[in-house]
Amino acid sequence: MCCNRICLITLFLGITLAIGYFGLNYSGFCFAQMRYLSDEEKIRSVFDYQNARSELPINFKYYEHIKYESFDEYIKENPDCCKINPPRGSDLPPPRFSDRIFGYHSGELIVINFKVRYIDDSGKRRIKEIRIDRSLHNCGKIFSWN
């Protein structure tokens, strides 16, 4: 009889902890840092990923990207560039439930109207705004749909 109670209590605690863990993951909690990321950190993560690319597509052709010095420089020049979960739709598919409960997808969409600086074929410096839609893991890594 005593063994059955211990087993039931252990089972109850295990289920409770699992629900708490998966629930926090589903809500976007980052266990590696034991906190939720701020909106600025999420936007910065997408910006850093995009700004680090050496070439970016412009009108179906790739051009060398002139990188920004910093996130702060970009935000100063483009204060209304970025949104999290904007009202407009996206071409990205919705996250899978399994990706959410294991923390591989935060459930949020980060959108940056990114001004690409590049040199065109004639040697002129150009700026073209493109929309970047990305999702993140709970701790800020770019989510890959593959």
PDB file of C-alpha atoms in Angstrom:
ATOM      1  CA  MET A   1       0.000   0.000   0.000  1.00  0.00           C
ATOM      2  CA  CYS A   2       2.791   2.431   0.927  1.00  0.00           C
ATOM      3  CA  CYS A   3       4.635   1.722  -2.320  1.00  0.00           C
ATOM      4  CA  ASN A   4       1.524   2.571  -4.319  1.00  0.00           C
ATOM      5  CA  ARG A   5       1.243   5.980  -2.640  1.00  0.00           C
ATOM      6  CA  ILE A   6       4.897   6.775  -3.309  1.00  0.00           C
ATOM      7  CA  CYS A   7       4.465   5.746  -6.939  1.00  0.00           C
ATOM      8  CA  LEU A   8       1.343   7.880  -7.292  1.00  0.00           C
ATOM      9  CA  ILE A   9       3.007  10.910  -5.678  1.00  0.00           C
ATOM     10  CA  THR A  10       6.090  10.468  -7.886  1.00  0.00           C
ATOM     11  CA  LEU A  11       3.912  10.124 -10.974  1.00  0.00           C
ATOM     12  CA  PHE A  12       1.877  13.205  -9.999  1.00  0.00           C
ATOM     13  CA  LEU A  13       5.039  15.278  -9.409  1.00  0.00           C
ATOM     14  CA  GLY A  14       6.581  14.088 -12.681  1.00  0.00           C
ATOM     15  CA  ILE A  15       3.467  15.005 -14.671  1.00  0.00           C
ATOM     16  CA  THR A  16       3.243  18.383 -12.924  1.00  0.00           C
ATOM     17  CA  LEU A  17       6.900  19.189 -13.675  1.00  0.00           C
ATOM     18  CA  ALA A  18       6.537  18.079 -17.313  1.00  0.00           C
ATOM     19  CA  ILE A  19       3.447  20.238 -17.789  1.00  0.00           C
ATOM     20  CA  GLY A  20       5.272  23.203 -16.229  1.00  0.00           C
ATOM     21  CA  TYR A  21       8.368  22.678 -18.397  1.00  0.00           C
ATOM     22  CA  PHE A  22       6.466  22.252 -21.651  1.00  0.00           C
ATOM     23  CA  GLY A  23       4.097  25.084 -20.740  1.00  0.00           C
ATOM     24  CA  LEU A  24       6.977  27.496 -20.153  1.00  0.00           C
ATOM     25  CA  ASN A  25       8.595  26.405 -23.427  1.00  0.00           C
ATOM     26  CA  TYR A  26       5.297  26.965 -25.231  1.00  0.00           C
ATOM     27  CA  SER A  27       5.103  30.474 -23.771  1.00  0.00           C
ATOM     28  CA  GLY A  28       8.578  31.380 -25.111  1.00  0.00           C
ATOM     29  CA  PHE A  29      10.634  31.020 -21.915  1.00  0.00           C
ATOM     30  CA  CYS A  30      14.397  30.630 -22.455  1.00  0.00           C
ATOM     31  CA  PHE A  31      15.652  27.974 -20.027  1.00  0.00           C
ATOM     32  CA  ALA A  32      19.327  28.541 -20.917  1.00  0.00           C
ATOM     33  CA  GLN A  33      19.076  32.096 -19.541  1.00  0.00           C
ATOM     34  CA  MET A  34      16.158  31.400 -17.163  1.00  0.00           C
ATOM     35  CA  ARG A  35      14.131  34.332 -18.481  1.00  0.00           C
ATOM     36  CA  TYR A  36      12.033  35.653 -21.351  1.00  0.00           C
ATOM     37  CA  LEU A  37      13.895  37.644 -24.004  1.00  0.00           C
ATOM     38  CA  SER A  38      12.957  41.306 -24.395  1.00  0.00           C
ATOM     39  CA  ASP A  39      11.449  42.584 -27.636  1.00  0.00           C
ATOM     40  CA  GLU A  40      14.681  44.475 -28.332  1.00  0.00           C
ATOM     41  CA  GLU A  41      16.725  41.291 -27.966  1.00  0.00           C
ATOM     42  CA  LYS A  42      14.433  39.449 -30.389  1.00  0.00           C
ATOM     43  CA  ILE A  43      14.629  42.237 -32.977  1.00  0.00           C
ATOM     44  CA  ARG A  44      18.400  42.541 -32.488  1.00  0.00           C
ATOM     45  CA  SER A  45      18.802  38.803 -33.110  1.00  0.00           C
ATOM     46  CA  VAL A  46      17.031  39.036 -36.484  1.00  0.00           C
ATOM     47  CA  PHE A  47      18.927  42.222 -37.377  1.00  0.00           C
ATOM     48  CA  ASP A  48      22.298  40.639 -36.520  1.00  0.00           C
ATOM     49  CA  TYR A  49      21.474  37.587 -38.627  1.00  0.00           C
ATOM     50  CA  GLN A  50      20.491  39.737 -41.613  1.00  0.00           C
ATOM     51  CA  ASN A  51      23.297  42.268 -41.254  1.00  0.00           C
ATOM     52  CA  ALA A  52      25.924  39.506 -41.078  1.00  0.00           C
ATOM     53  CA  ARG A  53      25.035  38.233 -44.548  1.00  0.00           C
ATOM     54  CA  SER A  54      27.596  39.164 -47.195  1.00  0.00           C
ATOM     55  CA  GLU A  55      25.116  39.186 -50.084  1.00  0.00           C
ATOM     56  CA  LEU A  56      21.431  39.999 -50.159  1.00  0.00           C
ATOM     57  CA  PRO A  57      18.879  39.495 -52.931  1.00  0.00           C
ATOM     58  CA  ILE A  58      17.610  42.599 -54.717  1.00  0.00           C
ATOM     59  CA  ASN A  59      15.165  42.075 -57.589  1.00  0.00           C
ATOM     60  CA  PHE A  60      16.185  38.406 -57.981  1.00  0.00           C
ATOM     61  CA  LYS A  61      19.883  39.237 -58.136  1.00  0.00           C
ATOM     62  CA  TYR A  62      22.453  39.104 -55.337  1.00  0.00           C
ATOM     63  CA  TYR A  63      24.494  42.180 -54.473  1.00  0.00           C
ATOM     64  CA  GLU A  64      27.246  42.711 -51.948  1.00  0.00           C
ATOM     65  CA  HIS A  65      25.692  44.059 -48.784  1.00  0.00           C
ATOM     66  CA  ILE A  66      27.186  47.175 -47.168  1.00  0.00           C
ATOM     67  CA  LYS A  67      26.769  46.266 -43.514  1.00  0.00           C
ATOM     68  CA  TYR A  68      25.622  48.560 -40.738  1.00  0.00           C
ATOM     69  CA  GLU A  69      28.143  49.353 -38.012  1.00  0.00           C
ATOM     70  CA  SER A  70      25.719  48.345 -35.278  1.00  0.00           C
ATOM     71  CA  PHE A  71      22.129  47.638 -34.335  1.00  0.00           C
ATOM     72  CA  ASP A  72      22.001  51.001 -32.563  1.00  0.00           C
ATOM     73  CA  GLU A  73      22.999  52.793 -35.784  1.00  0.00           C
ATOM     74  CA  TYR A  74      20.262  51.000 -37.705  1.00  0.00           C
ATOM     75  CA  ILE A  75      17.556  51.732 -35.104  1.00  0.00           C
ATOM     76  CA  LYS A  76      18.628  55.392 -34.913  1.00  0.00           C
ATOM     77  CA  GLU A  77      18.176  55.735 -38.693  1.00  0.00           C
ATOM     78  CA  ASN A  78      15.040  53.535 -38.813  1.00  0.00           C
ATOM     79  CA  PRO A  79      13.129  53.892 -35.534  1.00  0.00           C
ATOM     80  CA  ASP A  80       9.878  52.371 -36.835  1.00  0.00           C
ATOM     81  CA  CYS A  81      11.490  49.492 -38.721  1.00  0.00           C
ATOM     82  CA  CYS A  82      10.508  46.551 -36.641  1.00  0.00           C
ATOM     83  CA  LYS A  83       7.479  44.763 -35.266  1.00  0.00           C
ATOM     84  CA  ILE A  84       6.767  41.597 -33.346  1.00  0.00           C
ATOM     85  CA  ASN A  85       3.590  39.787 -34.387  1.00  0.00           C
ATOM     86  CA  PRO A  86       2.427  42.505 -36.781  1.00  0.00           C
ATOM     87  CA  PRO A  87      -1.222  42.546 -37.902  1.00  0.00           C
ATOM     88  CA  ARG A  88      -0.288  41.796 -41.525  1.00  0.00           C
ATOM     89  CA  GLY A  89       0.131  38.207 -42.500  1.00  0.00           C
ATOM     90  CA  SER A  90       3.264  36.398 -43.528  1.00  0.00           C
ATOM     91  CA  ASP A  91       4.141  33.681 -45.996  1.00  0.00           C
ATOM     92  CA  LEU A  92       5.716  31.662 -43.189  1.00  0.00           C
ATOM     93  CA  PRO A  93       3.767  28.610 -42.022  1.00  0.00           C
ATOM     94  CA  PRO A  94       2.419  28.514 -38.473  1.00  0.00           C
ATOM     95  CA  PRO A  95       4.672  26.803 -35.928  1.00  0.00           C
ATOM     96  CA  ARG A  96       4.209  23.132 -35.151  1.00  0.00           C
ATOM     97  CA  PHE A  97       2.992  22.293 -31.670  1.00  0.00           C
ATOM     98  CA  SER A  98       6.058  20.102 -31.067  1.00  0.00           C
ATOM     99  CA  ASP A  99       8.407  22.993 -31.991  1.00  0.00           C
ATOM    100  CA  ARG A 100       6.627  25.231 -29.484  1.00  0.00           C
ATOM    101  CA  ILE A 101       6.661  22.827 -26.517  1.00  0.00           C
ATOM    102  CA  PHE A 102      10.335  21.956 -27.023  1.00  0.00           C
ATOM    103  CA  GLY A 103      11.391  25.635 -27.383  1.00  0.00           C
ATOM    104  CA  TYR A 104      12.455  25.450 -31.035  1.00  0.00           C
ATOM    105  CA  HIS A 105       9.908  28.130 -32.005  1.00  0.00           C
ATOM    106  CA  SER A 106       8.889  31.019 -29.756  1.00  0.00           C
ATOM    107  CA  GLY A 107       5.518  31.405 -31.463  1.00  0.00           C
ATOM    108  CA  GLU A 108       6.303  34.969 -32.499  1.00  0.00           C
ATOM    109  CA  LEU A 109       6.994  36.519 -35.868  1.00  0.00           C
ATOM    110  CA  ILE A 110       9.629  39.266 -36.017  1.00  0.00           C
ATOM    111  CA  VAL A 111       9.335  41.584 -39.024  1.00  0.00           C
ATOM    112  CA  ILE A 112      12.007  44.083 -40.028  1.00  0.00           C
ATOM    113  CA  ASN A 113      11.663  46.511 -42.894  1.00  0.00           C
ATOM    114  CA  PHE A 114      15.365  46.191 -43.625  1.00  0.00           C
ATOM    115  CA  LYS A 115      17.077  48.873 -45.701  1.00  0.00           C
ATOM    116  CA  VAL A 116      19.711  47.054 -47.715  1.00  0.00           C
ATOM    117  CA  ARG A 117      22.673  49.212 -48.698  1.00  0.00           C
ATOM    118  CA  TYR A 118      24.548  47.969 -51.750  1.00  0.00           C
ATOM    119  CA  ILE A 119      26.506  48.952 -54.867  1.00  0.00           C
ATOM    120  CA  ASP A 120      24.566  48.367 -58.099  1.00  0.00           C
ATOM    121  CA  ASP A 121      25.972  47.164 -61.434  1.00  0.00           C
ATOM    122  CA  SER A 122      26.826  50.718 -62.491  1.00  0.00           C
ATOM    123  CA  GLY A 123      28.839  51.343 -59.291  1.00  0.00           C
ATOM    124  CA  LYS A 124      26.253  53.582 -57.587  1.00  0.00           C
ATOM    125  CA  ARG A 125      25.412  53.196 -53.940  1.00  0.00           C
ATOM    126  CA  ARG A 126      21.763  52.206 -53.530  1.00  0.00           C
ATOM    127  CA  ILE A 127      19.306  51.547 -50.731  1.00  0.00           C
ATOM    128  CA  LYS A 128      16.389  49.162 -51.113  1.00  0.00           C
ATOM    129  CA  GLU A 129      13.926  48.292 -48.376  1.00  0.00           C
ATOM    130  CA  ILE A 130      13.001  44.631 -48.088  1.00  0.00           C
ATOM    131  CA  ARG A 131      10.722  42.929 -45.591  1.00  0.00           C
ATOM    132  CA  ILE A 132      12.387  40.290 -43.426  1.00  0.00           C
ATOM    133  CA  ASP A 133      10.071  37.822 -41.642  1.00  0.00           C
ATOM    134  CA  ARG A 134      11.771  35.527 -39.144  1.00  0.00           C
ATOM    135  CA  SER A 135      10.864  33.388 -36.182  1.00  0.00           C
ATOM    136  CA  LEU A 136      13.168  32.524 -33.309  1.00  0.00           C
ATOM    137  CA  HIS A 137      13.903  29.723 -30.895  1.00  0.00           C
ATOM    138  CA  ASN A 138      13.043  30.710 -27.327  1.00  0.00           C
ATOM    139  CA  CYS A 139      16.631  31.860 -26.668  1.00  0.00           C
ATOM    140  CA  GLY A 140      16.973  34.001 -29.818  1.00  0.00           C
ATOM    141  CA  LYS A 141      18.464  31.653 -32.430  1.00  0.00           C
ATOM    142  CA  ILE A 142      16.906  32.015 -35.895  1.00  0.00           C
ATOM    143  CA  PHE A 143      14.331  29.272 -36.493  1.00  0.00           C
ATOM    144  CA  SER A 144      14.878  27.247 -39.667  1.00  0.00           C
ATOM    145  CA  TRP A 145      11.800  25.839 -41.391  1.00  0.00           C
ATOM    146  CA  ASN A 146      13.769  22.873 -42.801  1.00  0.00           C
TER     147      ASN A 146
END
